[in-house]
Amino acid sequence: MSQDASTPDNPSSPENPRRGRRRVRTRGRRIRRALLLSVLVIVIAAGGTAYWLYSRLDGNIKGVDIDKALGDDRPEKLPTSGQNLLVLGSDSRAGAENRALGGGGGVSGARSDTAMVVHIPEGRSRAVAVSIPRDTLVTRPQCVRSDGSTMDSAHRVMFNSVYSQVGPACVVKTVEKMSGVRIDHYLEINFAGFKDLVDAIGGVTVDVPQDIHDQASGLDLTAGSHKLNGTESLSYVRTRHGIGDGSDLGRIGLQQQFLLALLTEVKSQDLLGSPANTYRIASSATKSLTTDEGLASLRSLSEFARSMNGVDPGSMETLMLPVAYDRIDPNRVVAAQPQAETVWKALREDSAIPGSAKKSPATGG
């Protein structure tokens, strides 16, 4: 006798408990699959966003193959020489914005406004920065331009002209020839871009040593502590008419002071507490950077920065390369000897710089 369709033993019967359990299991599996799919979508989206952000920051950094451009004609890398960086501040003052800042809007191209050889001894717990005045007369060695053509060596050329005429690799070669110091890494900071970095970190506090009234840039500051925004910071590192004798020598101290204040401010930021702010800072920083190929990636730059974490910007020693006014052209300076060679020798040998070598005849010591 066949079973009635409505009996519990009939699998198709609505009252059959096995059918109900199967329906629950099927619905449960659908829910679990939907949840799993949602989680996978979120993970993939988050991973894709992270990769996009990383790629964007990584792509901001511009690289220069210094080693290929210079070849083997370089100072020997000594085992106790630590790390030596050439930090260059490049400045393009073309455009309406720079006319408003007193930068000379009619100037085309970029030029080297600031140059510092930063020496980090073995152990990376301290550092010393030696600024080279841009008006220093130097011997430019024979260099190869980016297009492959050669520029012959020349005597008595202004240091900052090397960058605009031949490019960054030749600046590195010029510094190595005049100092005998092997440069391990090259870092170029674009001044026009770094003002965005200052705004991203909320400004930089500096202790202005004396009243500054620079009509060319509009910078008007009294002596004392001031928190500068990006535009004010750009005017601060550019000013030369409002301090000292109006030459490049007067503003070198301001530039060194500002750089240390900027590094201190970045180091004090809660980078883990605000991912959005961290990205803004990282984006602004990488957009204004050009490095040698060894540092031209986010990973390499981050690893190098972590290795420098023990260096306290507040304890960094800063000085200007000792210079004297040129006897032929008093508007230019030359390296003062024997002080300049003593400074370079200390960097080469990873030793302390004697106090007597820090005195610069052009500034009265």
CSV table of C-alpha atoms in Angstrom, one decimal, residues 1-297:
chain,number,residue,atom,x,y,z
A,1,MET,CA,0.0,0.0,0.0
A,2,SER,CA,1.4,3.4,-0.9
A,3,GLN,CA,2.0,6.1,1.7
A,4,ASP,CA,-0.2,9.2,1.7
A,5,ALA,CA,1.6,12.3,0.5
A,6,SER,CA,0.7,14.1,3.6
A,7,THR,CA,2.3,11.5,6.0
A,8,PRO,CA,5.5,12.4,7.9
A,9,ASP,CA,7.3,9.6,6.2
A,10,ASN,CA,6.9,11.2,2.8
A,11,PRO,CA,10.0,13.4,2.1
A,12,SER,CA,7.9,15.9,0.1
A,13,SER,CA,5.4,16.3,2.8
A,14,PRO,CA,5.3,19.8,4.4
A,15,GLU,CA,5.0,18.1,7.8
A,16,ASN,CA,8.1,15.9,7.2
A,17,PRO,CA,10.8,17.0,9.8
A,18,ARG,CA,13.6,15.9,7.5
A,19,ARG,CA,12.5,18.3,4.8
A,20,GLY,CA,12.4,21.2,7.3
A,21,ARG,CA,15.9,20.4,8.5
A,22,ARG,CA,17.2,20.4,4.9
A,23,ARG,CA,15.5,23.7,4.3
A,24,VAL,CA,17.2,25.2,7.4
A,25,ARG,CA,20.5,23.7,6.5
A,26,THR,CA,20.2,25.1,2.9
A,27,ARG,CA,19.2,28.5,4.1
A,28,GLY,CA,22.1,28.5,6.7
A,29,ARG,CA,24.6,27.6,4.1
A,30,ARG,CA,23.4,30.4,1.9
A,31,ILE,CA,23.7,32.9,4.8
A,32,ARG,CA,27.2,31.6,5.6
A,33,ARG,CA,28.3,31.8,1.9
A,34,ALA,CA,26.9,35.4,1.7
A,35,LEU,CA,28.8,36.4,4.8
A,36,LEU,CA,32.0,34.8,3.6
A,37,LEU,CA,31.6,36.5,0.2
A,38,SER,CA,31.0,39.8,2.0
A,39,VAL,CA,34.2,39.3,4.1
A,40,LEU,CA,36.2,38.4,1.0
A,41,VAL,CA,34.9,41.5,-0.8
A,42,ILE,CA,35.9,43.7,2.2
A,43,VAL,CA,39.3,42.1,2.5
A,44,ILE,CA,40.0,42.4,-1.3
A,45,ALA,CA,38.7,46.0,-1.3
A,46,ALA,CA,40.9,46.9,1.7
A,47,GLY,CA,43.9,45.2,0.2
A,48,GLY,CA,43.3,47.0,-3.1
A,49,THR,CA,43.0,50.3,-1.4
A,50,ALA,CA,46.1,49.7,0.6
A,51,TYR,CA,48.0,48.7,-2.6
A,52,TRP,CA,46.6,51.8,-4.4
A,53,LEU,CA,47.8,54.1,-1.6
A,54,TYR,CA,51.2,52.4,-1.4
A,55,SER,CA,51.6,52.6,-5.2
A,56,ARG,CA,50.6,56.2,-5.3
A,57,LEU,CA,53.1,57.2,-2.6
A,58,ASP,CA,55.8,55.0,-4.1
A,59,GLY,CA,55.2,56.6,-7.5
A,60,ASN,CA,55.6,60.1,-6.0
A,61,ILE,CA,59.4,59.5,-5.3
A,62,LYS,CA,61.7,60.5,-8.2
A,63,GLY,CA,65.0,58.6,-8.6
A,64,VAL,CA,68.4,59.6,-10.0
A,65,ASP,CA,71.0,57.0,-10.8
A,66,ILE,CA,74.0,58.7,-9.3
A,67,ASP,CA,76.2,55.6,-9.3
A,68,LYS,CA,75.8,55.1,-13.1
A,69,ALA,CA,76.4,58.8,-13.8
A,70,LEU,CA,79.5,59.1,-11.7
A,71,GLY,CA,81.2,55.7,-12.5
A,72,ASP,CA,84.3,54.7,-10.6
A,73,ASP,CA,86.0,58.1,-10.4
A,74,ARG,CA,84.9,58.7,-6.8
A,75,PRO,CA,86.5,58.9,-3.3
A,76,GLU,CA,87.1,55.6,-1.6
A,77,LYS,CA,84.4,54.3,0.8
A,78,LEU,CA,86.2,53.9,4.1
A,79,PRO,CA,85.0,51.2,6.5
A,80,THR,CA,84.6,53.7,9.4
A,81,SER,CA,83.1,56.6,7.4
A,82,GLY,CA,79.5,56.0,8.5
A,83,GLN,CA,76.9,57.4,6.1
A,84,ASN,CA,77.1,60.6,4.1
A,85,LEU,CA,74.1,62.3,2.5
A,86,LEU,CA,74.0,65.3,0.2
A,87,VAL,CA,70.7,67.1,1.0
A,88,LEU,CA,69.8,69.6,-1.6
A,89,GLY,CA,67.0,72.2,-1.5
A,90,SER,CA,65.9,73.0,-5.0
A,91,ASP,CA,63.8,76.0,-5.7
A,92,SER,CA,61.7,76.9,-8.8
A,93,ARG,CA,60.4,80.5,-8.5
A,94,ALA,CA,58.4,80.8,-11.7
A,95,GLY,CA,54.7,81.6,-11.6
A,96,ALA,CA,52.3,83.9,-9.9
A,97,GLU,CA,52.4,82.2,-6.5
A,98,ASN,CA,56.2,82.8,-6.3
A,99,ARG,CA,55.8,86.4,-7.4
A,100,ALA,CA,53.6,86.9,-4.4
A,101,LEU,CA,56.3,85.4,-2.2
A,102,GLY,CA,58.9,87.7,-3.6
A,103,GLY,CA,60.5,84.8,-5.5
A,104,GLY,CA,60.9,86.4,-8.8
A,105,GLY,CA,58.2,85.0,-11.1
A,106,GLY,CA,60.3,85.6,-14.2
A,107,VAL,CA,62.9,83.0,-13.2
A,108,SER,CA,62.5,79.8,-15.2
A,109,GLY,CA,63.7,76.4,-14.2
A,110,ALA,CA,65.0,75.1,-10.8
A,111,ARG,CA,68.1,76.0,-9.0
A,112,SER,CA,70.0,74.7,-5.9
A,113,ASP,CA,69.3,77.1,-3.0
A,114,THR,CA,70.5,75.0,-0.1
A,115,ALA,CA,73.2,72.2,0.1
A,116,MET,CA,74.1,70.3,3.2
A,117,VAL,CA,76.5,67.3,3.6
A,118,VAL,CA,75.0,65.3,6.5
A,119,HIS,CA,77.3,62.9,8.1
A,120,ILE,CA,75.9,60.1,10.3
A,121,PRO,CA,78.7,58.2,12.2
A,122,GLU,CA,78.6,54.5,12.7
A,123,GLY,CA,75.8,53.6,15.3
A,124,ARG,CA,73.5,56.3,13.9
A,125,SER,CA,72.9,58.0,17.2
A,126,ARG,CA,74.1,61.5,16.2
A,127,ALA,CA,74.7,63.5,13.1
A,128,VAL,CA,76.5,66.6,11.8
A,129,ALA,CA,75.3,68.8,8.9
A,130,VAL,CA,77.8,71.1,6.9
A,131,SER,CA,76.1,73.7,4.8
A,132,ILE,CA,77.8,74.8,1.6
A,133,PRO,CA,77.0,78.5,0.7
A,134,ARG,CA,75.5,78.7,-2.7
A,135,ASP,CA,77.7,81.6,-3.7
A,136,THR,CA,80.9,79.6,-3.1
A,137,LEU,CA,83.3,79.6,-6.0
A,138,VAL,CA,84.3,76.0,-6.9
A,139,THR,CA,85.9,73.9,-9.5
A,140,ARG,CA,83.3,72.0,-11.4
A,141,PRO,CA,84.6,68.7,-12.7
A,142,GLN,CA,83.9,67.3,-16.1
A,143,CYS,CA,80.3,65.9,-16.0
A,144,VAL,CA,77.9,64.1,-18.2
A,145,ARG,CA,74.5,65.7,-18.8
A,146,SER,CA,71.2,63.7,-18.7
A,147,ASP,CA,71.2,63.7,-22.5
A,148,GLY,CA,74.6,62.0,-22.6
A,149,SER,CA,76.6,65.1,-23.7
A,150,THR,CA,79.7,66.1,-21.8
A,151,MET,CA,80.3,69.4,-20.0
A,152,ASP,CA,84.0,70.2,-19.5
A,153,SER,CA,85.6,71.1,-16.2
A,154,ALA,CA,85.5,74.8,-15.2
A,155,HIS,CA,87.2,76.8,-12.5
A,156,ARG,CA,85.6,79.6,-10.4
A,157,VAL,CA,81.9,78.7,-11.0
A,158,MET,CA,79.2,79.4,-8.4
A,159,PHE,CA,78.3,76.3,-6.6
A,160,ASN,CA,74.5,76.7,-7.1
A,161,SER,CA,75.0,77.0,-10.9
A,162,VAL,CA,76.2,73.4,-11.1
A,163,TYR,CA,72.6,72.1,-10.5
A,164,SER,CA,70.9,74.3,-13.1
A,165,GLN,CA,73.6,73.8,-15.8
A,166,VAL,CA,74.4,70.1,-15.5
A,167,GLY,CA,72.1,68.4,-12.9
A,168,PRO,CA,72.1,66.6,-9.5
A,169,ALA,CA,74.7,64.0,-10.4
A,170,CYS,CA,77.3,66.7,-11.2
A,171,VAL,CA,76.5,68.4,-7.9
A,172,VAL,CA,77.3,65.1,-6.1
A,173,LYS,CA,80.6,64.8,-8.1
A,174,THR,CA,81.5,68.5,-7.4
A,175,VAL,CA,81.0,67.9,-3.6
A,176,GLU,CA,83.0,64.7,-3.7
A,177,LYS,CA,85.9,66.4,-5.6
A,178,MET,CA,86.0,69.4,-3.2
A,179,SER,CA,85.7,67.4,0.0
A,180,GLY,CA,87.1,63.9,-0.7
A,181,VAL,CA,83.9,62.6,1.1
A,182,ARG,CA,82.1,59.7,-0.5
A,183,ILE,CA,78.4,60.5,-0.8
A,184,ASP,CA,76.3,57.5,-0.1
A,185,HIS,CA,72.9,59.0,-0.7
A,186,TYR,CA,71.3,62.0,-2.4
A,187,LEU,CA,68.1,63.7,-1.1
A,188,GLU,CA,66.6,66.6,-3.0
A,189,ILE,CA,63.7,68.6,-1.4
A,190,ASN,CA,61.6,70.8,-3.6
A,191,PHE,CA,60.9,74.0,-1.6
A,192,ALA,CA,57.8,74.8,-3.5
A,193,GLY,CA,56.3,71.4,-2.6
A,194,PHE,CA,57.5,71.2,1.0
A,195,LYS,CA,55.2,74.0,2.1
A,196,ASP,CA,52.4,71.5,1.6
A,197,LEU,CA,54.2,69.2,4.0
A,198,VAL,CA,54.4,72.0,6.6
A,199,ASP,CA,50.7,72.6,6.3
A,200,ALA,CA,50.0,68.8,6.5
A,201,ILE,CA,51.8,68.5,9.9
A,202,GLY,CA,50.0,71.6,11.2
A,203,GLY,CA,52.9,74.1,11.0
A,204,VAL,CA,56.4,74.3,12.4
A,205,THR,CA,57.5,76.3,15.4
A,206,VAL,CA,60.8,78.2,15.1
A,207,ASP,CA,62.6,80.6,17.5
A,208,VAL,CA,63.3,83.7,15.4
A,209,PRO,CA,66.8,85.0,16.5
A,210,GLN,CA,66.1,88.6,15.5
A,211,ASP,CA,63.4,90.8,14.0
A,212,ILE,CA,63.0,90.0,10.3
A,213,HIS,CA,61.5,92.6,7.9
A,214,ASP,CA,61.9,91.4,4.4
A,215,GLN,CA,60.1,93.6,1.9
A,216,ALA,CA,61.0,91.3,-1.0
A,217,SER,CA,59.0,88.4,0.5
A,218,GLY,CA,56.7,90.2,2.8
A,219,LEU,CA,58.0,88.3,5.8
A,220,ASP,CA,57.5,90.3,8.9
A,221,LEU,CA,58.5,88.5,12.2
A,222,THR,CA,59.6,89.8,15.6
A,223,ALA,CA,62.3,88.0,17.5
A,224,GLY,CA,60.9,85.1,19.5
A,225,SER,CA,58.9,81.9,19.0
A,226,HIS,CA,56.5,81.7,16.0
A,227,LYS,CA,54.5,78.9,14.5
A,228,LEU,CA,54.8,79.2,10.7
A,229,ASN,CA,52.4,77.8,8.1
A,230,GLY,CA,53.6,76.5,4.7
A,231,THR,CA,53.7,79.9,2.9
A,232,GLU,CA,55.5,81.6,5.8
A,233,SER,CA,58.0,78.7,6.1
A,234,LEU,CA,58.8,79.0,2.4
A,235,SER,CA,59.5,82.8,2.9
A,236,TYR,CA,61.5,82.0,6.0
A,237,VAL,CA,64.0,79.6,4.3
A,238,ARG,CA,64.3,82.0,1.3
A,239,THR,CA,64.8,85.3,3.1
A,240,ARG,CA,68.2,86.9,2.7
A,241,HIS,CA,67.4,90.6,2.8
A,242,GLY,CA,65.8,90.6,6.2
A,243,ILE,CA,68.7,89.1,8.2
A,244,GLY,CA,72.5,89.5,8.5
A,245,ASP,CA,74.3,91.3,5.8
A,246,GLY,CA,71.7,90.5,3.2
A,247,SER,CA,73.9,87.8,1.6
A,248,ASP,CA,73.4,84.0,1.4
A,249,LEU,CA,75.5,83.5,4.5
A,250,GLY,CA,72.9,85.1,6.7
A,251,ARG,CA,70.1,82.8,5.9
A,252,ILE,CA,72.1,79.5,6.1
A,253,GLY,CA,71.5,79.5,9.9
A,254,LEU,CA,67.8,80.0,9.4
A,255,GLN,CA,67.6,77.1,6.9
A,256,GLN,CA,69.5,74.8,9.2
A,257,GLN,CA,67.4,75.8,12.2
A,258,PHE,CA,64.1,75.3,10.2
A,259,LEU,CA,65.2,71.9,8.9
A,260,LEU,CA,65.8,70.7,12.4
A,261,ALA,CA,62.5,72.1,13.7
A,262,LEU,CA,60.7,70.4,10.8
A,263,LEU,CA,62.3,67.0,11.5
A,264,THR,CA,61.5,67.4,15.2
A,265,GLU,CA,57.9,68.2,14.4
A,266,VAL,CA,57.5,65.2,12.0
A,267,LYS,CA,59.1,62.9,14.6
A,268,SER,CA,56.7,64.1,17.3
A,269,GLN,CA,53.6,63.4,15.1
A,270,ASP,CA,51.2,60.6,16.2
A,271,LEU,CA,51.5,58.7,12.9
A,272,LEU,CA,49.7,55.6,14.2
A,273,GLY,CA,46.8,57.6,15.8
A,274,SER,CA,45.6,59.2,12.6
A,275,PRO,CA,46.0,57.2,9.4
A,276,ALA,CA,44.4,59.9,7.2
A,277,ASN,CA,46.8,62.5,8.6
A,278,THR,CA,49.7,60.1,8.2
A,279,TYR,CA,48.8,59.7,4.5
A,280,ARG,CA,48.6,63.4,4.0
A,281,ILE,CA,52.0,63.9,5.5
A,282,ALA,CA,53.5,61.0,3.5
A,283,SER,CA,52.0,62.2,0.3
A,284,SER,CA,53.3,65.7,0.8
A,285,ALA,CA,56.7,64.5,1.7
A,286,THR,CA,57.1,62.1,-1.2
A,287,LYS,CA,55.8,64.6,-3.7
A,288,SER,CA,58.7,67.0,-2.9
A,289,LEU,CA,61.4,64.3,-2.9
A,290,THR,CA,64.0,63.2,-5.4
A,291,THR,CA,66.6,60.6,-4.3
A,292,ASP,CA,69.3,58.4,-5.6
A,293,GLU,CA,68.1,55.1,-6.9
A,294,GLY,CA,69.1,53.3,-3.7
A,295,LEU,CA,66.3,55.3,-1.8
A,296,ALA,CA,63.8,55.8,-4.6
A,297,SER,CA,61.1,53.5,-3.2
